[in-house]
Amino acid sequence: MATRPVRPAPAIGTDPGITSVGALPGVGPALVASLARLGLERVQDLWFHLPLRYEDKTRISTIADLRAGDRAQVEGVVEAVERGFRYRPQLKVAIGDASGQTLLLRFFHFNRAQAEQLLPGTRLLCYGEVRHAAQGLEMVHPNYRRLDGATVAAVDESLSPVYPTTEGLGPKRLAGVIGKALALLPPAAQLELIPPELCAKHGLTSLRDALLYVHRPPPDAHLGQLMLGRHPAQQRLAFEELLTQHLSLKRMRAAVRRRRAPELGGTGELRRLLLQGLPFRLTAAQQRVGEEVARDLVRPQPMLRLVQGDVGSGKTVVAALAALAAVESGHQVALMAPTELLAEQHLHNFRHWLQPLGIEVEWLAGKVTGKARKQVLARVAAGAPVVVGTHALMQEGVAFARLGLVIVDEQHRFGVQQRLALRDKGRDGERVPHQLVLTATPIPRTLAMSAYADLDVSSIDELPPGRTPVQTIAISNARRSEVIERIHAACGEGRQAYWVCTLIEESEQLRAQAAEVAHVELSAALAGFRVGLIHGRMKPKEKQAVMDAFKAGELAVLVATTVIEVGVDVPNASLMVIENSERLGLAQLHQLRGRVGRGAVASNCVLLYQPPLGQLARERLQVMRDTNDGFRIAEKDLELRGPGEVLGTRQTGQLSFRIADLARDAHLLPAVQQVGEHMLAEHPRQTTQLIERWIGGAARYAHA
Ligand code: ADP
Ligand code: MG
């Protein structure tokens, strides 16, 4: 029998932080592979793999004391068991304790053995999140242990950290490895990367103590404070994380600035013709921002500029002017939007404006396939001047001849990485295209400083003249029929309306169904008027046909899902009803409402809600009634929901901090900036080490 060769484990070096995790005792190749899936390759990656939250198993609560939202441990005796199959198999186990109350445990995934063990009379120790159930309270999929006979349930001595983990790597195992790594933490002075004088100046306490505290809170630690992330140890780590993010974005920006970009001066002739043909004059804000962009474009360094402007402020025409500067200079332009509908709107606008100037606009979206796709790709590779599209623009096989400018709309939906990917399409040695980013979400200053530290920011802070503010009211769904009557009357006056269905279901299919139901209801109620339907499951051609019909006034009402959230522009539509508005965030409500109030007629927005309203929903609807100012709404949104939501980066993970929370920790940012400047200038080596430490592999993008 062949013996397996024994590979010597790598030794722990003088700098344990950068040693491979495989050097830790008891960490074999399989575990190394599992850890690698979490991005944990070196010992310091384990030090900085911070708990997501803590479990308090130091005590046992009575069922009577539980409140929905708590995570708690209870001990009880099984009173009844029921197996149900109504929608999907489930196991319901009712337990009771000395407090005389009952708690329901619900399982959707369980095996037979498990079901057979949970018999009435069995004593259980459970830990889980408490929720409201139809009757009383429940825990879904609690952790539980059977206690036999007279055993007294043992409780933990201190809070247990819960780490982000991955399939195949159990929480205990991960916590064990992290413990081994922590044993190698060097002395405080050696671990610190922020120079001592800066630590002293900003009152930063020991990083070593902070790390040990969050990984192993002492028995007397305050769970409430830790859960909120407000403990000084967490704040110390949050500071360092924010600092690192800031340094990495600044470095990225500096790296880009060192590259070359084509000088897009041009003759100005095409731009002059475009402006001449427009039925309106640019606002002062559009002119100013347009000039800022033009000044960037003539430089031999790549522009990295974010143009923010409220919904309807007229960003598209500013983008078109930038595009023409590139075309005049013989370069290509790519415009990328996050949804097909929005990309189509841009295509429509760009064709409308550019075709009369003799410029063809190419279209590349995921749905362009086969021969059509081949042809588009060939024209783009041969130097077609303007291409509009979705993510498809970033895919493999798309090559440009002379990409000079990349325009990204609604960039908060794309991650930094995606932006860089498109930029790299146009890379030609040291030369990269200029980049213009458009966003309708006004970004509060605190966020702009950290999330967009790699971009210059211009603001179109003025709406075109003649817009009347939208009057907004909130109405209970109980008065739905009155609302429909109002629409009927408004249609009679020649007005057009959107009816937006906003179920926040995960699937496009369910959203489409909800819209179909509303479409049937409204078609019946609005006899004599044509009601259209648009949702994400329709083919682009169908969507376009519906939009065209609505634009042309052939449809009085358009029932839509939130696909119309961005970019849709029908000035005659002056009434909007948003269903289930209580479930939407402010940014999304503001985007949706921005679809009306685009013409000179006074517009109305009805926020239909399903009572009873929670506190947060009540506040949001109040904000919507009080103001049309996107900037104030964004500030309020940040306050109510936190930056992940405001920037819409939940999905892209662009701002996924381990411990920092921009809303909670914004007060740290001024000091972060000061320390950041100093470190960039004076301590380049520590800066690199900080980025390696906190961002690790992801930092490679920072140097891309
Ligand atoms: P957004 O900034 O939300 O992308 P758009 O670029 O779609 O806004 O512009 C909204 C509408 O306003 C469009 O119909 C556009 O043609 C029109 N528009 C843009 N600039 C002006 C202006 N200076 N005066 C009047 N209308 C304008
Ligand atoms: Mg737009």
XYZ file of C-alpha atoms and ligand atoms in Angstrom:
732
model
C 0.000 0.000 0.000
C 1.393 3.367 -0.979
C 1.890 5.762 1.843
C 0.853 9.333 1.338
C 3.832 11.617 1.241
C 3.880 13.782 4.326
C 4.284 17.375 3.331
C 5.954 19.455 5.987
C 3.611 22.141 7.231
C 4.830 25.625 6.378
C 6.562 27.203 9.341
C 5.273 30.216 11.191
C 7.576 33.019 10.140
C 8.730 36.059 12.034
C 5.645 37.864 10.781
C 2.873 35.439 11.714
C 0.258 37.643 10.057
C 1.383 36.885 6.529
C 1.989 33.209 7.192
C -0.289 30.754 5.429
C -3.181 29.386 7.490
C -1.838 25.905 6.698
C 0.934 26.548 9.207
C -1.533 26.568 12.089
C -1.574 23.353 14.114
C -4.275 20.933 12.979
C -5.096 22.829 9.784
C -4.807 20.357 6.902
C -5.295 20.802 3.151
C -9.063 20.256 3.278
C -9.528 22.957 5.865
C -7.131 25.237 4.000
C -9.355 24.835 0.937
C -12.519 25.621 2.901
C -10.911 28.685 4.426
C -9.731 29.832 1.015
C -13.349 29.892 -0.130
C -13.903 32.574 2.488
C -10.828 34.442 1.307
C -8.962 33.351 4.445
C -5.483 32.466 3.284
C -3.122 34.020 5.746
C -3.167 34.088 9.519
C -4.051 37.768 9.566
C -7.083 37.086 7.399
C -8.356 35.092 10.371
C -7.585 37.897 12.804
C -9.688 40.219 10.689
C -12.507 37.800 10.026
C -14.822 39.530 12.460
C -18.011 38.234 14.047
C -21.242 39.176 12.312
C -23.070 39.152 15.616
C -23.087 37.443 18.980
C -25.251 34.805 20.517
C -26.171 35.100 24.113
C -26.329 31.608 25.503
C -25.276 32.751 28.925
C -28.815 32.452 30.201
C -32.121 30.779 29.555
C -35.163 32.964 28.977
C -38.683 31.971 29.879
C -41.111 31.766 26.989
C -43.250 34.404 28.673
C -40.338 36.872 28.478
C -39.665 36.434 24.755
C -40.327 39.249 22.347
C -40.403 39.102 18.566
C -37.005 40.047 17.152
C -35.063 38.627 20.117
C -32.505 35.923 19.702
C -32.857 33.837 22.777
C -32.308 30.525 24.428
C -35.247 28.706 25.994
C -35.723 25.364 27.626
C -39.040 23.585 27.290
C -40.891 20.328 26.974
C -42.505 19.248 23.707
C -46.282 19.449 24.102
C -47.494 18.697 20.614
C -46.072 17.829 17.196
C -47.712 18.324 13.839
C -46.486 17.513 10.360
C -48.018 19.647 7.670
C -47.866 19.493 3.884
C -50.011 22.426 2.855
C -47.520 24.356 0.748
C -44.412 22.403 1.499
C -43.552 19.820 4.124
C -43.104 21.254 7.553
C -42.723 20.112 11.097
C -44.332 22.118 13.852
C -43.318 21.459 17.429
C -44.959 23.257 20.327
C -42.933 23.514 23.508
C -43.953 24.862 26.896
C -42.051 25.867 29.987
C -42.647 26.768 33.615
C -43.862 30.239 32.623
C -46.981 28.546 31.307
C -46.565 29.843 27.733
C -46.111 27.966 24.494
C -43.549 28.546 21.737
C -43.805 27.081 18.272
C -40.708 25.642 16.608
C -41.019 25.379 12.854
C -38.851 23.302 10.518
C -39.043 23.181 6.743
C -36.009 21.000 6.284
C -35.909 17.945 8.475
C -35.317 14.259 8.177
C -37.333 11.367 9.456
C -35.056 10.574 12.370
C -35.323 14.161 13.520
C -39.102 14.104 13.334
C -39.248 10.839 15.210
C -37.065 12.115 18.038
C -39.216 15.141 18.742
C -41.952 13.402 20.680
C -44.238 14.932 23.274
C -42.502 14.922 26.626
C -38.994 15.459 25.166
C -37.032 18.219 26.874
C -35.260 20.667 24.545
C -32.788 23.498 24.839
C -33.302 25.795 21.832
C -31.640 28.887 20.500
C -33.079 30.986 17.722
C -34.719 34.147 16.536
C -38.186 34.814 17.886
C -40.867 35.896 15.414
C -44.547 36.616 15.424
C -46.635 33.650 14.342
C -50.327 33.343 13.579
C -50.870 32.517 17.225
C -48.197 33.652 19.661
C -44.492 33.398 18.938
C -42.309 31.031 16.963
C -38.730 30.142 16.087
C -37.977 28.953 12.565
C -35.159 26.435 12.396
C -33.792 27.004 15.879
C -30.627 25.273 16.966
C -31.706 22.764 19.528
C -30.396 20.024 21.722
C -32.344 17.270 23.460
C -31.801 17.105 27.189
C -32.288 13.775 28.757
C -33.703 12.958 32.121
C -32.774 15.346 34.853
C -29.763 16.964 33.167
C -29.576 20.626 33.987
C -28.919 22.631 30.846
C -25.436 24.132 30.995
C -25.155 27.748 29.892
C -22.161 29.503 28.326
C -19.968 31.838 30.320
C -19.567 34.544 27.739
C -21.181 35.679 24.503
C -20.358 33.503 21.498
C -19.269 35.226 18.308
C -21.009 34.167 15.097
C -18.698 34.327 12.095
C -19.623 34.536 8.443
C -18.966 31.051 7.160
C -19.431 28.874 4.136
C -20.895 25.513 3.336
C -18.814 22.653 4.613
C -17.132 24.692 7.312
C -19.012 24.442 10.584
C -19.161 27.434 12.924
C -17.346 25.571 15.725
C -14.504 24.568 13.448
C -14.098 28.088 12.111
C -14.158 29.579 15.603
C -11.504 27.036 16.594
C -9.119 28.049 13.788
C -9.646 31.711 14.527
C -8.739 30.962 18.149
C -5.483 29.373 17.028
C -4.697 32.380 14.863
C -5.395 34.770 17.704
C -2.837 32.936 19.817
C -0.252 34.241 17.355
C -1.232 37.906 17.598
C 2.005 39.873 17.965
C 2.512 42.466 20.682
C 0.466 45.635 20.320
C 3.231 47.847 18.942
C 4.125 45.343 16.252
C 0.522 44.858 15.116
C -0.209 48.558 14.779
C 0.100 50.000 11.264
C -1.202 53.473 11.998
C 1.820 55.451 13.219
C 1.829 56.049 16.985
C 1.695 59.833 16.705
C -1.505 59.595 14.636
C -3.016 57.097 17.076
C -2.261 59.426 19.940
C -3.595 62.465 18.120
C -6.918 60.813 17.319
C -7.283 58.884 20.542
C -7.086 55.456 18.860
C -6.730 52.683 21.393
C -4.829 49.428 20.956
C -5.762 47.422 17.886
C -4.648 44.243 19.619
C -7.003 44.777 22.555
C -9.820 45.716 20.195
C -9.391 42.523 18.163
C -9.255 40.315 21.226
C -12.343 41.989 22.634
C -14.552 41.517 19.590
C -13.455 37.915 19.062
C -13.758 36.972 22.723
C -15.994 39.368 24.578
C -15.406 38.985 28.321
C -18.209 37.540 30.485
C -19.374 40.990 31.552
C -19.559 42.380 27.989
C -22.686 44.326 27.169
C -24.566 42.475 24.435
C -26.720 45.454 23.512
C -23.720 47.691 22.873
C -21.901 44.985 20.922
C -24.950 44.233 18.804
C -25.206 47.891 17.861
C -21.510 48.030 17.010
C -20.990 50.918 19.351
C -18.492 49.360 21.704
C -15.165 51.270 21.704
C -13.369 48.128 20.507
C -15.681 47.930 17.490
C -15.355 51.631 16.849
C -11.568 51.254 16.848
C -11.829 48.540 14.215
C -14.441 50.466 12.239
C -12.048 53.393 12.133
C -9.302 51.264 10.690
C -11.631 49.679 8.173
C -12.970 53.027 6.973
C -9.436 54.326 6.790
C -8.411 51.364 4.686
C -11.339 51.756 2.329
C -10.470 55.414 1.943
C -6.794 54.694 1.304
C -7.606 52.023 -1.222
C -9.966 54.255 -3.198
C -7.450 57.099 -3.131
C -4.744 54.763 -4.364
C -7.000 53.468 -7.093
C -7.675 56.996 -8.179
C -4.009 57.906 -8.104
C -3.190 54.808 -10.139
C -5.761 55.758 -12.752
C -4.494 59.328 -12.841
C -1.045 58.069 -13.699
C -2.379 56.458 -16.842
C -2.849 58.235 -20.115
C -6.106 58.860 -21.898
C -6.892 60.169 -25.369
C -7.362 63.933 -25.545
C -10.957 64.431 -26.643
C -10.952 68.023 -27.765
C -12.804 67.814 -31.030
C -14.049 70.663 -33.138
C -17.219 71.306 -31.186
C -19.151 71.147 -34.450
C -21.331 68.133 -33.607
C -22.057 69.524 -30.164
C -23.078 72.836 -31.670
C -25.453 71.068 -34.039
C -26.970 68.995 -31.233
C -27.641 72.065 -29.108
C -29.097 73.868 -32.083
C -31.546 71.059 -32.711
C -32.794 70.742 -29.133
C -36.238 72.140 -28.372
C -34.888 73.673 -25.154
C -31.915 75.576 -23.788
C -29.588 73.978 -21.287
C -30.052 75.058 -17.709
C -27.167 76.918 -16.104
C -26.367 73.781 -14.098
C -26.262 71.607 -17.214
C -23.969 74.102 -18.888
C -21.626 74.264 -15.926
C -21.407 70.493 -15.548
C -21.048 70.072 -19.300
C -18.043 72.397 -19.212
C -16.514 70.556 -16.257
C -16.748 67.348 -18.217
C -15.383 68.911 -21.395
C -12.395 70.307 -19.495
C -11.618 66.815 -18.161
C -11.903 65.266 -21.604
C -9.245 67.406 -23.249
C -6.665 66.319 -20.700
C -4.329 63.426 -21.407
C -5.250 61.859 -18.041
C -8.391 59.798 -17.704
C -11.438 61.567 -16.345
C -13.211 59.875 -13.445
C -16.258 62.003 -12.890
C -19.568 61.371 -11.226
C -22.436 63.560 -12.372
C -25.212 63.562 -9.853
C -28.502 65.223 -10.501
C -31.996 64.667 -9.297
C -34.473 62.706 -11.348
C -35.409 64.793 -14.376
C -32.521 67.236 -14.034
C -31.405 66.403 -17.559
C -28.303 64.281 -17.225
C -28.803 62.511 -20.536
C -28.121 65.512 -22.701
C -24.943 66.236 -20.727
C -23.870 62.661 -21.426
C -24.676 63.087 -25.106
C -22.487 66.179 -25.296
C -19.599 64.255 -23.762
C -20.201 61.452 -26.241
C -20.020 63.882 -29.143
C -16.705 65.260 -27.886
C -15.330 61.735 -28.223
C -16.890 61.183 -31.644
C -15.577 64.510 -32.926
C -12.122 63.338 -31.891
C -12.469 60.062 -33.757
C -12.990 57.912 -30.660
C -15.683 55.480 -29.603
C -18.163 55.850 -26.772
C -19.863 53.110 -24.765
C -22.906 53.884 -22.649
C -23.899 51.245 -20.126
C -27.108 51.167 -18.080
C -28.130 48.679 -15.393
C -31.483 47.605 -16.815
C -32.589 46.854 -20.306
C -35.458 49.305 -20.130
C -33.181 52.133 -19.107
C -30.620 51.192 -21.726
C -33.406 51.202 -24.323
C -34.459 54.688 -23.262
C -30.917 55.874 -23.780
C -30.755 54.149 -27.119
C -33.935 55.887 -28.120
C -32.698 59.323 -26.994
C -29.270 58.901 -28.512
C -30.660 57.748 -31.838
C -33.130 60.598 -31.817
C -30.336 63.120 -31.239
C -27.402 61.601 -33.099
C -28.889 60.071 -36.223
C -29.764 63.488 -37.675
C -26.053 64.277 -37.291
C -25.207 61.194 -39.319
C -24.034 59.118 -36.369
C -25.245 55.538 -36.031
C -25.897 54.176 -32.540
C -25.239 50.476 -31.931
C -27.262 48.387 -29.458
C -25.841 45.561 -27.390
C -27.888 43.875 -24.680
C -28.087 40.297 -23.437
C -31.024 39.652 -25.717
C -29.092 40.580 -28.821
C -27.892 37.159 -29.885
C -26.806 35.094 -32.841
C -26.161 36.783 -36.118
C -27.328 40.196 -34.949
C -24.863 40.066 -32.090
C -22.024 39.012 -34.373
C -22.728 41.931 -36.628
C -22.842 44.433 -33.791
C -19.592 43.057 -32.373
C -17.941 43.325 -35.762
C -19.018 46.944 -36.187
C -17.887 47.818 -32.655
C -14.537 46.159 -33.244
C -14.229 48.115 -36.475
C -14.788 51.411 -34.685
C -18.555 52.125 -34.623
C -18.744 55.502 -32.873
C -21.452 54.935 -30.247
C -22.660 51.767 -28.501
C -25.461 51.684 -25.953
C -26.198 48.616 -23.863
C -26.395 46.739 -20.605
C -23.893 44.520 -18.760
C -23.549 42.747 -22.078
C -21.039 45.430 -23.000
C -18.621 44.034 -20.462
C -18.796 40.463 -21.607
C -16.087 38.557 -23.272
C -15.939 38.891 -26.999
C -16.732 42.591 -26.923
C -13.750 44.493 -28.248
C -13.446 48.122 -29.209
C -11.162 49.723 -31.755
C -10.671 53.122 -30.081
C -12.770 53.382 -26.953
C -12.270 56.897 -25.652
C -15.150 57.378 -23.232
C -17.209 55.101 -21.048
C -20.502 56.450 -19.707
C -22.156 54.501 -16.917
C -25.672 55.446 -15.873
C -27.084 54.808 -12.425
C -23.741 53.614 -11.276
C -24.793 52.773 -7.764
C -26.200 49.625 -9.265
C -22.838 48.610 -10.569
C -19.876 47.814 -8.382
C -16.497 49.453 -8.673
C -15.269 46.211 -10.209
C -17.820 46.311 -12.990
C -16.912 49.854 -13.786
C -13.267 48.874 -13.981
C -14.092 45.903 -16.176
C -15.667 48.123 -18.793
C -12.824 50.564 -18.576
C -10.384 47.734 -19.176
C -12.188 46.928 -22.406
C -10.807 50.099 -23.806
C -7.372 49.684 -22.379
C -4.540 50.075 -24.768
C -1.290 49.631 -22.900
C -1.102 52.535 -20.499
C -4.030 54.245 -22.163
C -7.517 53.911 -20.699
C -10.781 55.585 -21.666
C -12.287 58.499 -19.772
C -15.112 57.609 -17.475
C -18.329 59.477 -16.824
C -20.717 58.146 -14.231
C -24.305 59.366 -13.925
C -26.454 58.899 -10.893
C -29.896 60.126 -9.956
C -29.408 59.294 -6.324
C -28.053 62.420 -4.769
C -25.322 61.225 -2.496
C -25.014 62.672 0.965
C -21.624 64.249 1.518
C -20.466 61.747 4.084
C -21.087 58.930 1.656
C -19.610 60.691 -1.317
C -16.403 61.136 0.613
C -15.944 57.492 1.290
C -17.877 55.542 -1.305
C -16.769 57.729 -4.186
C -13.358 58.835 -3.017
C -12.095 57.683 -6.399
C -14.322 60.058 -8.369
C -14.673 63.797 -8.866
C -18.230 64.921 -8.377
C -20.321 67.409 -10.398
C -23.881 68.272 -9.471
C -26.738 69.311 -11.738
C -28.491 71.082 -8.930
C -31.283 72.704 -10.894
C -34.339 71.340 -12.690
C -35.342 72.574 -16.145
C -37.811 75.432 -15.901
C -41.554 74.943 -16.004
C -41.709 71.856 -13.827
C -44.382 71.910 -11.175
C -43.708 69.985 -7.994
C -45.603 66.740 -7.593
C -48.367 66.765 -4.982
C -48.122 63.591 -2.968
C -50.714 61.969 -0.747
C -50.841 58.677 1.134
C -54.108 56.728 1.036
C -55.039 53.444 2.659
C -55.723 50.557 0.343
C -59.173 50.411 1.952
C -59.994 53.439 -0.230
C -58.678 51.845 -3.384
C -61.948 52.222 -5.294
C -61.950 55.987 -4.660
C -58.459 56.165 -6.088
C -59.558 54.265 -9.177
C -62.461 56.672 -9.588
C -60.036 59.567 -9.456
C -57.984 57.993 -12.188
C -61.128 57.589 -14.214
C -61.911 61.268 -13.848
C -58.324 62.280 -14.656
C -58.318 60.159 -17.810
C -61.513 61.911 -18.797
C -59.523 65.160 -18.707
C -56.926 63.688 -21.043
C -54.353 62.953 -18.365
C -52.278 59.780 -18.348
C -51.439 57.687 -15.321
C -48.982 55.082 -14.107
C -50.178 52.375 -11.766
C -47.121 50.798 -10.211
C -47.216 47.353 -8.636
C -44.452 46.907 -6.161
C -44.613 43.524 -4.561
C -41.108 42.993 -3.303
C -41.092 39.394 -4.357
C -37.776 37.953 -5.296
C -38.940 36.620 -8.597
C -39.725 38.593 -11.689
C -42.454 36.056 -12.362
C -44.410 36.892 -9.189
C -43.988 40.582 -9.868
C -45.311 40.104 -13.368
C -48.297 38.170 -12.031
C -49.175 40.924 -9.574
C -49.092 43.439 -12.393
C -51.279 41.213 -14.532
C -53.889 41.021 -11.776
C -53.920 44.799 -11.368
C -54.167 45.142 -15.135
C -57.327 43.044 -15.222
C -58.828 44.982 -12.314
C -58.112 48.396 -13.831
C -59.151 47.426 -17.341
C -62.541 46.449 -15.941
C -62.893 49.533 -13.747
C -61.793 52.048 -16.384
C -64.212 51.153 -19.134
C -63.717 53.358 -22.167
C -60.003 53.852 -21.609
C -57.111 51.716 -22.783
C -54.959 50.253 -20.055
C -51.483 48.939 -20.918
C -49.197 46.568 -19.079
C -45.413 46.442 -18.842
C -43.195 44.172 -16.783
C -39.747 42.661 -16.806
C -40.813 39.337 -18.283
C -41.906 40.857 -21.569
C -39.730 40.816 -24.659
C -37.860 44.056 -25.362
C -39.930 44.570 -28.533
C -43.187 44.193 -26.588
C -41.971 46.558 -23.897
C -40.946 49.101 -26.480
C -44.308 48.830 -28.232
C -46.159 49.431 -24.962
C -43.919 52.362 -24.063
C -44.397 53.843 -27.517
C -48.175 53.516 -27.255
C -48.151 55.173 -23.849
C -45.877 57.937 -25.107
C -48.145 58.519 -28.074
C -51.131 58.867 -25.751
C -52.873 55.749 -27.065
C -52.902 54.246 -23.590
C -54.525 56.183 -20.769
C -53.078 54.093 -17.993
C -49.911 52.048 -17.792
C -49.807 49.276 -15.221
C -46.162 48.569 -14.505
C -43.772 46.869 -12.183
C -40.796 48.801 -10.889
C -39.104 48.246 -14.258
C -40.190 51.795 -14.951
C -38.236 53.026 -11.962
C -35.447 54.576 -13.916
C -35.198 56.528 -17.090
C -38.761 56.304 -18.359
C -39.770 59.673 -19.683
C -43.353 60.461 -20.722
C -43.989 64.149 -19.987
C -47.762 63.931 -20.442
C -48.152 61.360 -17.658
C -49.131 63.378 -14.630
C -50.615 60.888 -12.209
C -48.963 58.010 -10.472
C -50.331 55.452 -8.051
C -47.802 53.326 -6.177
C -49.195 50.192 -4.588
C -47.777 48.828 -1.322
C -45.768 51.987 -1.035
C -45.149 51.225 2.629
C -42.795 48.451 1.599
C -40.487 50.565 -0.535
C -37.486 52.557 0.500
C -37.299 56.299 0.014
C -34.818 56.204 -2.823
C -37.026 53.903 -4.819
C -40.188 55.899 -4.096
C -38.399 59.049 -5.192
C -37.188 57.404 -8.402
C -40.676 56.179 -9.193
C -42.311 59.475 -8.441
C -39.758 61.141 -10.701
C -41.610 59.582 -13.656
C -44.321 62.220 -13.217
C -43.945 65.978 -12.882
C -41.968 66.097 -16.128
C -44.357 68.295 -18.021
C -45.941 71.644 -17.279
C -49.196 70.214 -15.842
C -49.495 69.810 -12.100
C -48.866 66.184 -11.193
C -50.060 63.962 -8.404
C -48.677 60.905 -6.740
C -50.822 58.594 -4.636
C -48.990 56.344 -2.214
C -51.353 53.461 -1.576
C -50.530 51.604 1.587
C -51.705 48.553 3.414
C -52.528 49.397 7.025
C -51.412 49.122 9.755
C -48.316 51.201 9.087
C -45.132 50.529 11.045
C -43.170 53.420 12.487
C -40.513 53.380 9.791
C -43.032 53.201 6.948
C -45.024 56.029 8.475
C -41.903 58.203 8.574
C -40.986 57.373 5.006
C -44.396 58.229 3.627
C -44.333 61.463 5.597
C -40.983 62.420 4.043
C -42.422 61.754 0.591
C -45.389 63.999 1.305
C -43.180 66.741 2.704
C -40.583 67.103 -0.009
C -39.679 66.595 -3.653
C -36.045 67.372 -3.016
C -33.969 64.320 -3.839
C -31.108 65.517 -1.729
C -33.181 65.813 1.428
C -34.763 62.472 0.681
C -31.366 60.827 0.344
C -30.188 62.290 3.650
C -33.326 61.027 5.321
C -32.929 57.651 3.678
C -29.411 57.350 4.986
C -30.693 58.150 8.436
C -33.529 55.649 8.271
C -31.960 52.789 6.406
C -28.207 52.977 6.192
C -25.837 53.394 3.281
C -26.029 49.913 1.791
C -29.590 50.670 0.818
C -29.009 54.251 -0.162
C -26.325 53.296 -2.595
C -28.111 50.173 -3.667
C -24.891 48.269 -3.208
C -26.337 45.420 -1.232
C -26.228 43.304 -4.348
C -22.944 44.458 -5.740
C -21.161 44.172 -2.425
C -19.218 47.286 -3.215
C -19.584 48.658 0.255
C -19.714 45.529 2.273
C -17.838 46.459 5.364
C -16.960 43.881 7.958
C -17.597 46.092 10.890
C -17.975 49.706 9.833
C -21.400 51.132 9.101
C -21.314 54.441 7.304
C -24.508 55.729 8.843
C -23.513 54.804 12.368
C -19.841 55.664 12.041
C -20.029 58.782 9.875
C -18.663 60.790 12.800
C -15.333 58.993 12.298
C -14.927 60.174 8.703
C -13.288 63.561 9.263
C -10.525 61.905 11.308
C -10.324 59.084 8.762
C -9.636 61.652 6.063
C -6.967 63.419 8.082
C -5.156 60.242 9.011
C -5.598 59.070 5.423
C -3.914 62.097 3.879
C -1.037 61.806 6.256
C -0.541 58.110 5.640
C -0.693 58.422 1.863
C 1.929 61.116 1.950
C 4.248 59.846 4.670
C 3.681 56.139 5.187
C 3.254 54.374 1.861
C 4.487 51.005 3.169
C 2.008 50.914 6.062
C -0.707 52.042 3.660
C -0.048 49.037 1.471
C 0.000 46.763 4.494
C -3.312 48.121 5.748
C -4.946 47.497 2.385
C -3.511 43.993 2.266
C -4.748 43.344 5.759
C -8.318 44.525 5.385
C -9.061 44.068 1.720
C -6.625 41.287 0.867
C -7.291 39.746 -2.514
C -9.865 42.366 -3.397
C -7.093 44.949 -3.146
C -5.650 43.648 -6.376
C -8.389 45.629 -8.062
C -7.094 48.706 -6.338
C -3.846 48.372 -8.211
C -5.416 47.305 -11.487
P -32.439 62.531 -15.856
O -31.488 63.485 -15.260
O -33.450 62.046 -14.870
O -31.786 61.433 -16.629
P -33.355 63.294 -18.454
O -32.030 63.492 -19.027
O -34.092 62.047 -18.790
O -33.281 63.412 -16.876
O -34.247 64.541 -18.764
C -35.596 64.605 -18.369
C -36.419 65.322 -19.397
O -36.105 66.689 -19.396
C -36.200 64.830 -20.803
O -37.438 64.855 -21.460
C -35.265 65.876 -21.391
O -35.383 65.962 -22.790
C -35.749 67.126 -20.714
N -34.753 68.172 -20.553
C -33.431 68.014 -20.314
N -32.831 69.208 -20.199
C -33.783 70.154 -20.350
C -33.786 71.570 -20.322
N -32.682 72.273 -20.112
N -34.966 72.216 -20.509
C -36.090 71.504 -20.700
N -36.162 70.177 -20.748
C -35.021 69.495 -20.567
Mg -31.689 59.418 -16.655
